[in-house]
Amino acid sequence: MAEKRWIPETLFDDLGFRMTYEVERVLYEMQTEHQHLVLFEHKLFGKVLMLDGATQVTSTDEFVYHEMMAHVPILAHGHAREVLIVGGGDCGVAEEVLKHKSVKRLTQVEIDASVIEFAKEHFPEFTKPVFADDRFDLIIADGMKYVAKTDRRFDVIIVDSTDPQGPGKVLFSQKFYAACSRCMTKGAVMVTQRGVPIFQSNELSVAIAGFRRLFRDGYCYVAAIPTYVGGHLAIGWATDNVKLRHASVKTIADRYNKAGRFRTRYWTPEVHVAAFALPRFIAEKVAKGARR
Ligand code: SAM
């Protein structure tokens, strides 16, 4: 029998660490105009999508990331009508956002049309409901250029980017956050994936310092996503409304009921509130950023 192919995640090569998947079957592989894309089947994780050597989505644990990126900012805000996703090509976050009745329009700005086309074929579970929804507005463009120029204003901005390499690098820059702050309504919130604090050690403090230069509140919340190895993923939080992350379980549960009480698998009102309780080593990184 031919030996099976193993595909490594190369994101932490500089730390001398790799997670490697044994591939059952490669479903698709290509070099897009912007990045290397590979989709394969894994016996535990189901379909696995990697971009430039970094895991993006797996069938088994996608719900954790997508629910926590969408429901936490929208329910913390309480009356989000205009939502912007930057990146998010697989449409997994969009699918969660559109479960909220309060959302009148969801704009998604994705740089790489081929990721969307590819998702339509291989992740119809995300793309079908999204493209069937009139509230969804897709723009193929660089997120940085879009937020720098648009006249539109958003209640929630979700930065569902790749890691800080390739086309995603600019989405981790201070000039990008400044451009986002320009197109946010009063009391709006921005969330952005900030990597795994135990590996990407300085990144979180730098991000928090940047948020605090632009917003009254810069913080993070956490979720545990098995294929984003390293324990907690930090999700950056930036807003001028300092009350947003202190809503009670009851307030969040009431808003969830009003939003339609759709089915979730990770997010609950209790998990929402608890996600802002940070393990000490992460809280210290946030505090370090706040002091800068
Ligand atoms: N859940 C994933 C994760 O954190 O690993 C990210 C999902 S999504 C596939 C990331 C998307 O961001 C990709 O489709 C990529 O093309 C897009 N992207 C990267 N840089 C971008 C930019 N400058 N503007 C807009 N989209 C960008």
Tab-separated table of C-alpha atoms and ligand atoms in Angstrom:
chain	number	residue	atom	x	y	z
A	1	MET	CA	0.000	0.000	0.000
A	2	ALA	CA	1.249	3.474	-0.896
A	3	GLU	CA	2.333	5.575	2.052
A	4	LYS	CA	-0.157	8.221	3.108
A	5	ARG	CA	0.702	11.891	2.671
A	6	TRP	CA	1.129	13.980	5.835
A	7	ILE	CA	0.476	17.728	5.666
A	8	PRO	CA	2.111	19.896	8.335
A	9	GLU	CA	0.918	23.174	9.731
A	10	THR	CA	4.018	25.339	9.326
A	11	LEU	CA	2.762	28.321	11.294
A	12	PHE	CA	5.031	27.662	14.277
A	13	ASP	CA	8.156	26.514	12.459
A	14	ASP	CA	10.134	29.341	14.037
A	15	LEU	CA	9.290	27.795	17.444
A	16	GLY	CA	10.412	24.334	16.295
A	17	PHE	CA	6.890	22.936	16.482
A	18	ARG	CA	4.604	21.360	13.892
A	19	MET	CA	1.183	19.751	13.996
A	20	THR	CA	0.821	17.261	11.139
A	21	TYR	CA	-2.280	15.699	9.601
A	22	GLU	CA	-2.365	12.280	7.968
A	23	VAL	CA	-4.336	12.826	4.777
A	24	GLU	CA	-7.063	10.399	3.768
A	25	ARG	CA	-7.654	12.115	0.433
A	26	VAL	CA	-6.735	15.476	-1.086
A	27	LEU	CA	-9.973	17.010	-2.364
A	28	TYR	CA	-8.506	20.158	-3.874
A	29	GLU	CA	-5.145	21.879	-4.082
A	30	MET	CA	-4.148	25.033	-5.882
A	31	GLN	CA	-1.996	28.108	-5.805
A	32	THR	CA	-4.485	31.005	-5.946
A	33	GLU	CA	-3.453	34.492	-6.987
A	34	HIS	CA	-2.929	35.230	-3.277
A	35	GLN	CA	-2.090	32.006	-1.401
A	36	HIS	CA	-1.600	28.222	-1.405
A	37	LEU	CA	-4.890	26.442	-0.739
A	38	VAL	CA	-5.339	22.775	0.123
A	39	LEU	CA	-8.481	20.910	1.195
A	40	PHE	CA	-8.236	17.331	2.376
A	41	GLU	CA	-10.091	14.712	4.353
A	42	HIS	CA	-8.867	13.623	7.758
A	43	LYS	CA	-10.322	10.717	9.677
A	44	LEU	CA	-10.928	12.703	12.871
A	45	PHE	CA	-11.360	16.285	11.657
A	46	GLY	CA	-13.349	15.625	8.465
A	47	LYS	CA	-12.724	18.261	5.791
A	48	VAL	CA	-9.649	20.386	6.589
A	49	LEU	CA	-8.900	23.650	4.781
A	50	MET	CA	-5.378	25.078	4.964
A	51	LEU	CA	-4.126	28.343	3.509
A	52	ASP	CA	-0.354	28.916	3.261
A	53	GLY	CA	0.317	26.088	5.732
A	54	ALA	CA	-2.142	27.281	8.405
A	55	THR	CA	-5.347	25.473	9.415
A	56	GLN	CA	-8.432	27.584	8.641
A	57	VAL	CA	-11.460	25.340	9.059
A	58	THR	CA	-12.197	21.736	9.918
A	59	SER	CA	-15.637	20.091	9.849
A	60	THR	CA	-15.219	18.793	13.394
A	61	ASP	CA	-14.431	21.984	15.295
A	62	GLU	CA	-15.481	24.887	13.015
A	63	PHE	CA	-18.510	25.612	15.200
A	64	VAL	CA	-16.372	26.840	18.104
A	65	TYR	CA	-14.602	29.557	16.147
A	66	HIS	CA	-17.557	30.604	14.018
A	67	GLU	CA	-20.021	30.855	16.907
A	68	MET	CA	-17.620	32.737	19.160
A	69	MET	CA	-16.599	35.204	16.442
A	70	ALA	CA	-20.232	35.973	15.538
A	71	HIS	CA	-22.493	35.656	18.594
A	72	VAL	CA	-20.275	37.291	21.217
A	73	PRO	CA	-19.955	40.731	19.559
A	74	ILE	CA	-23.522	40.781	18.200
A	75	LEU	CA	-25.199	39.820	21.474
A	76	ALA	CA	-22.858	42.009	23.528
A	77	HIS	CA	-23.799	44.961	21.313
A	78	GLY	CA	-27.506	44.189	21.672
A	79	HIS	CA	-28.948	45.902	18.586
A	80	ALA	CA	-26.506	45.351	15.745
A	81	ARG	CA	-28.061	46.117	12.365
A	82	GLU	CA	-25.036	46.637	10.115
A	83	VAL	CA	-22.301	44.005	10.365
A	84	LEU	CA	-19.019	43.836	8.435
A	85	ILE	CA	-16.850	40.729	8.057
A	86	VAL	CA	-13.335	41.265	6.738
A	87	GLY	CA	-11.952	38.029	5.232
A	88	GLY	CA	-14.071	35.021	6.172
A	89	GLY	CA	-13.913	33.449	2.697
A	90	ASP	CA	-15.292	30.074	3.786
A	91	CYS	CA	-18.507	31.897	4.924
A	92	GLY	CA	-18.673	30.010	8.253
A	93	VAL	CA	-18.853	33.241	10.284
A	94	ALA	CA	-21.365	34.756	7.843
A	95	GLU	CA	-23.655	31.790	8.348
A	96	GLU	CA	-23.685	32.412	12.125
A	97	VAL	CA	-24.139	36.191	11.779
A	98	LEU	CA	-27.211	35.761	9.575
A	99	LYS	CA	-28.940	33.734	12.298
A	100	HIS	CA	-29.524	37.074	14.080
A	101	LYS	CA	-32.818	38.674	13.120
A	102	SER	CA	-31.590	42.109	14.237
A	103	VAL	CA	-28.963	42.143	11.469
A	104	LYS	CA	-30.353	44.085	8.513
A	105	ARG	CA	-27.305	43.809	6.291
A	106	LEU	CA	-24.128	41.741	6.394
A	107	THR	CA	-21.279	43.005	4.236
A	108	GLN	CA	-18.325	40.700	3.694
A	109	VAL	CA	-15.093	41.947	2.151
A	110	GLU	CA	-12.895	39.068	1.028
A	111	ILE	CA	-9.730	39.547	-0.998
A	112	ASP	CA	-9.659	36.189	-2.745
A	113	ALA	CA	-12.613	35.316	-5.001
A	114	SER	CA	-11.259	31.813	-5.466
A	115	VAL	CA	-11.696	31.028	-1.743
A	116	ILE	CA	-15.384	31.928	-2.086
A	117	GLU	CA	-15.847	29.915	-5.282
A	118	PHE	CA	-14.087	27.022	-3.698
A	119	ALA	CA	-16.230	27.265	-0.522
A	120	LYS	CA	-19.392	27.218	-2.657
A	121	GLU	CA	-18.293	23.854	-3.974
A	122	HIS	CA	-16.772	22.292	-0.868
A	123	PHE	CA	-18.516	23.996	2.084
A	124	PRO	CA	-22.134	24.292	0.851
A	125	GLU	CA	-23.224	23.863	4.476
A	126	PHE	CA	-21.947	27.447	5.016
A	127	THR	CA	-22.381	29.055	1.631
A	128	LYS	CA	-25.888	27.862	0.668
A	129	PRO	CA	-27.809	29.632	3.452
A	130	VAL	CA	-25.533	32.675	3.161
A	131	PHE	CA	-25.969	33.225	-0.579
A	132	ALA	CA	-29.703	32.539	-0.313
A	133	ASP	CA	-30.056	35.409	2.180
A	134	ASP	CA	-30.877	38.859	0.716
A	135	ARG	CA	-29.105	40.568	3.589
A	136	PHE	CA	-25.719	39.243	2.419
A	137	ASP	CA	-23.558	41.594	0.391
A	138	LEU	CA	-20.218	40.230	-0.851
A	139	ILE	CA	-17.422	42.528	-1.997
A	140	ILE	CA	-14.209	41.129	-3.452
A	141	ALA	CA	-11.545	43.575	-2.331
A	142	ASP	CA	-8.678	44.092	0.072
A	143	GLY	CA	-10.233	44.694	3.508
A	144	MET	CA	-7.667	47.393	4.278
A	145	LYS	CA	-8.556	49.412	1.197
A	146	TYR	CA	-12.275	48.944	1.832
A	147	VAL	CA	-12.317	50.213	5.434
A	148	ALA	CA	-10.043	53.105	4.510
A	149	LYS	CA	-12.476	54.387	1.882
A	150	THR	CA	-16.043	53.299	2.591
A	151	ASP	CA	-18.774	55.784	3.585
A	152	ARG	CA	-20.703	52.994	5.298
A	153	ARG	CA	-20.819	52.647	9.092
A	154	PHE	CA	-21.010	49.375	11.040
A	155	ASP	CA	-22.232	48.316	14.484
A	156	VAL	CA	-20.060	45.203	14.539
A	157	ILE	CA	-16.855	44.494	12.602
A	158	ILE	CA	-15.575	40.907	12.588
A	159	VAL	CA	-12.050	40.436	11.278
A	160	ASP	CA	-11.943	36.785	10.222
A	161	SER	CA	-8.495	36.846	8.714
A	162	THR	CA	-5.719	34.421	7.999
A	163	ASP	CA	-2.663	34.683	10.267
A	164	PRO	CA	-0.326	37.685	9.991
A	165	GLN	CA	1.383	36.516	6.828
A	166	GLY	CA	0.679	36.975	3.120
A	167	PRO	CA	-2.405	39.067	2.268
A	168	GLY	CA	-3.643	38.831	5.890
A	169	LYS	CA	-0.635	40.684	7.335
A	170	VAL	CA	-2.122	44.140	6.835
A	171	LEU	CA	-5.227	43.118	8.836
A	172	PHE	CA	-3.055	43.001	11.969
A	173	SER	CA	-1.674	46.517	11.491
A	174	GLN	CA	-2.436	49.667	13.450
A	175	LYS	CA	-3.400	51.499	10.266
A	176	PHE	CA	-6.054	48.836	9.596
A	177	TYR	CA	-7.535	49.175	13.100
A	178	ALA	CA	-7.522	52.962	12.751
A	179	ALA	CA	-9.375	52.648	9.438
A	180	CYS	CA	-11.903	50.291	11.087
A	181	SER	CA	-12.498	52.739	13.939
A	182	ARG	CA	-13.348	55.388	11.322
A	183	CYS	CA	-16.250	53.328	9.965
A	184	MET	CA	-17.792	52.188	13.269
A	185	THR	CA	-21.024	53.633	14.697
A	186	LYS	CA	-21.079	55.035	18.240
A	187	GLY	CA	-20.628	52.161	20.704
A	188	ALA	CA	-19.775	49.670	17.952
A	189	VAL	CA	-17.455	46.731	18.593
A	190	MET	CA	-14.677	45.147	16.552
A	191	VAL	CA	-13.429	41.600	17.134
A	192	THR	CA	-10.411	40.034	15.510
A	193	GLN	CA	-8.669	36.700	15.820
A	194	ARG	CA	-5.417	37.334	17.695
A	195	GLY	CA	-3.740	33.959	17.623
A	196	VAL	CA	-2.801	31.584	20.412
A	197	PRO	CA	-1.225	33.563	23.268
A	198	ILE	CA	1.036	30.785	24.500
A	199	PHE	CA	2.804	30.635	21.103
A	200	GLN	CA	2.277	34.064	19.586
A	201	SER	CA	3.484	35.540	22.835
A	202	ASN	CA	3.987	39.237	22.171
A	203	GLU	CA	1.250	39.608	19.597
A	204	LEU	CA	-1.594	40.005	22.068
A	205	SER	CA	0.090	42.755	24.124
A	206	VAL	CA	0.963	44.670	20.956
A	207	ALA	CA	-2.644	44.378	19.744
A	208	ILE	CA	-4.114	45.530	23.048
A	209	ALA	CA	-1.732	48.506	23.137
A	210	GLY	CA	-2.882	49.394	19.615
A	211	PHE	CA	-6.578	49.054	20.507
A	212	ARG	CA	-6.153	51.267	23.566
A	213	ARG	CA	-4.687	54.038	21.444
A	214	LEU	CA	-7.874	54.063	19.367
A	215	PHE	CA	-10.676	52.865	21.665
A	216	ARG	CA	-11.733	53.327	25.282
A	217	ASP	CA	-11.710	49.549	25.754
A	218	GLY	CA	-9.202	47.061	24.323
A	219	TYR	CA	-9.357	43.535	25.656
A	220	CYS	CA	-9.770	39.936	24.517
A	221	TYR	CA	-11.891	36.879	25.170
A	222	VAL	CA	-10.969	33.248	24.673
A	223	ALA	CA	-12.173	30.027	23.071
A	224	ALA	CA	-10.605	26.573	22.847
A	225	ILE	CA	-10.393	25.285	19.280
A	226	PRO	CA	-8.620	21.918	19.015
A	227	THR	CA	-7.032	22.522	15.607
A	228	TYR	CA	-5.757	25.994	16.534
A	229	VAL	CA	-3.229	24.226	18.726
A	230	GLY	CA	-1.912	25.820	21.894
A	231	GLY	CA	-4.970	25.893	24.154
A	232	HIS	CA	-6.727	29.233	24.056
A	233	LEU	CA	-7.334	31.319	20.977
A	234	ALA	CA	-7.490	35.001	21.909
A	235	ILE	CA	-10.151	37.050	20.165
A	236	GLY	CA	-9.355	40.748	20.294
A	237	TRP	CA	-12.051	43.148	21.451
A	238	ALA	CA	-12.100	46.882	20.708
A	239	THR	CA	-14.910	49.331	21.457
A	240	ASP	CA	-15.638	52.730	22.978
A	241	ASN	CA	-18.453	51.235	25.051
A	242	VAL	CA	-16.706	49.836	28.125
A	243	LYS	CA	-19.934	48.253	29.369
A	244	LEU	CA	-20.293	45.808	26.483
A	245	ARG	CA	-18.134	43.057	27.903
A	246	HIS	CA	-19.746	43.263	31.342
A	247	ALA	CA	-23.295	42.267	30.344
A	248	SER	CA	-24.831	39.691	32.688
A	249	VAL	CA	-25.812	36.148	31.758
A	250	LYS	CA	-29.454	37.230	32.059
A	251	THR	CA	-29.057	40.157	29.650
A	252	ILE	CA	-27.264	37.981	27.098
A	253	ALA	CA	-29.832	35.174	27.498
A	254	ASP	CA	-32.702	37.658	26.974
A	255	ARG	CA	-31.071	38.980	23.796
A	256	TYR	CA	-30.457	35.432	22.576
A	257	ASN	CA	-34.127	34.564	23.087
A	258	LYS	CA	-35.118	37.700	21.175
A	259	ALA	CA	-32.660	36.848	18.394
A	260	GLY	CA	-34.524	33.595	17.757
A	261	ARG	CA	-32.813	31.135	20.117
A	262	PHE	CA	-31.105	29.362	17.200
A	263	ARG	CA	-29.187	26.170	17.927
A	264	THR	CA	-25.580	26.505	19.068
A	265	ARG	CA	-23.011	23.881	20.006
A	266	TYR	CA	-20.360	25.895	21.894
A	267	TRP	CA	-21.795	29.334	22.621
A	268	THR	CA	-24.231	29.658	25.542
A	269	PRO	CA	-25.052	32.788	27.562
A	270	GLU	CA	-22.842	31.394	30.351
A	271	VAL	CA	-19.930	30.634	27.998
A	272	HIS	CA	-20.309	34.133	26.521
A	273	VAL	CA	-19.822	35.798	29.912
A	274	ALA	CA	-17.136	33.328	31.050
A	275	ALA	CA	-15.088	33.838	27.868
A	276	PHE	CA	-14.031	37.250	29.220
A	277	ALA	CA	-12.565	35.638	32.379
A	278	LEU	CA	-8.929	35.319	31.353
A	279	PRO	CA	-6.362	32.823	32.647
A	280	ARG	CA	-3.702	34.810	34.509
A	281	PHE	CA	-0.944	34.492	31.880
A	282	ILE	CA	-3.318	35.920	29.252
A	283	ALA	CA	-4.643	38.630	31.582
A	284	GLU	CA	-1.027	39.665	32.177
A	285	LYS	CA	-0.434	40.044	28.438
A	286	VAL	CA	-3.565	42.187	28.201
A	287	ALA	CA	-2.417	44.292	31.182
A	288	LYS	CA	1.035	44.702	29.620
A	289	GLY	CA	-0.595	45.959	26.421
A	290	ALA	CA	-2.803	48.345	28.382
A	291	ARG	CA	0.244	49.873	30.120
A	292	ARG	CA	2.160	50.587	26.889
B	1	SAM	N1	-11.045	30.858	10.482
B	1	SAM	C1	-9.803	31.108	9.885
B	1	SAM	C2	-8.620	31.193	10.793
B	1	SAM	O1	-8.525	32.036	11.667
B	1	SAM	O2	-7.715	30.387	10.626
B	1	SAM	C3	-9.827	32.212	8.905
B	1	SAM	C4	-10.847	31.962	7.853
B	1	SAM	S1	-10.911	32.770	6.378
B	1	SAM	C5	-10.626	31.417	5.294
B	1	SAM	C6	-9.613	33.925	6.196
B	1	SAM	C7	-9.815	34.707	4.915
B	1	SAM	O3	-9.186	35.979	4.999
B	1	SAM	C8	-9.255	34.018	3.672
B	1	SAM	O4	-10.323	33.645	2.841
B	1	SAM	C9	-8.362	35.094	3.028
B	1	SAM	O5	-8.422	35.105	1.619
B	1	SAM	C10	-8.938	36.358	3.651
B	1	SAM	N2	-8.026	37.511	3.628
B	1	SAM	C11	-6.699	37.508	3.866
B	1	SAM	N3	-6.214	38.749	3.730
B	1	SAM	C12	-7.245	39.567	3.406
B	1	SAM	C13	-7.373	40.962	3.154
B	1	SAM	N4	-6.300	41.776	3.183
B	1	SAM	N5	-8.605	41.451	2.875
B	1	SAM	C14	-9.698	40.649	2.848
B	1	SAM	N6	-9.629	39.313	3.072
B	1	SAM	C15	-8.423	38.779	3.362
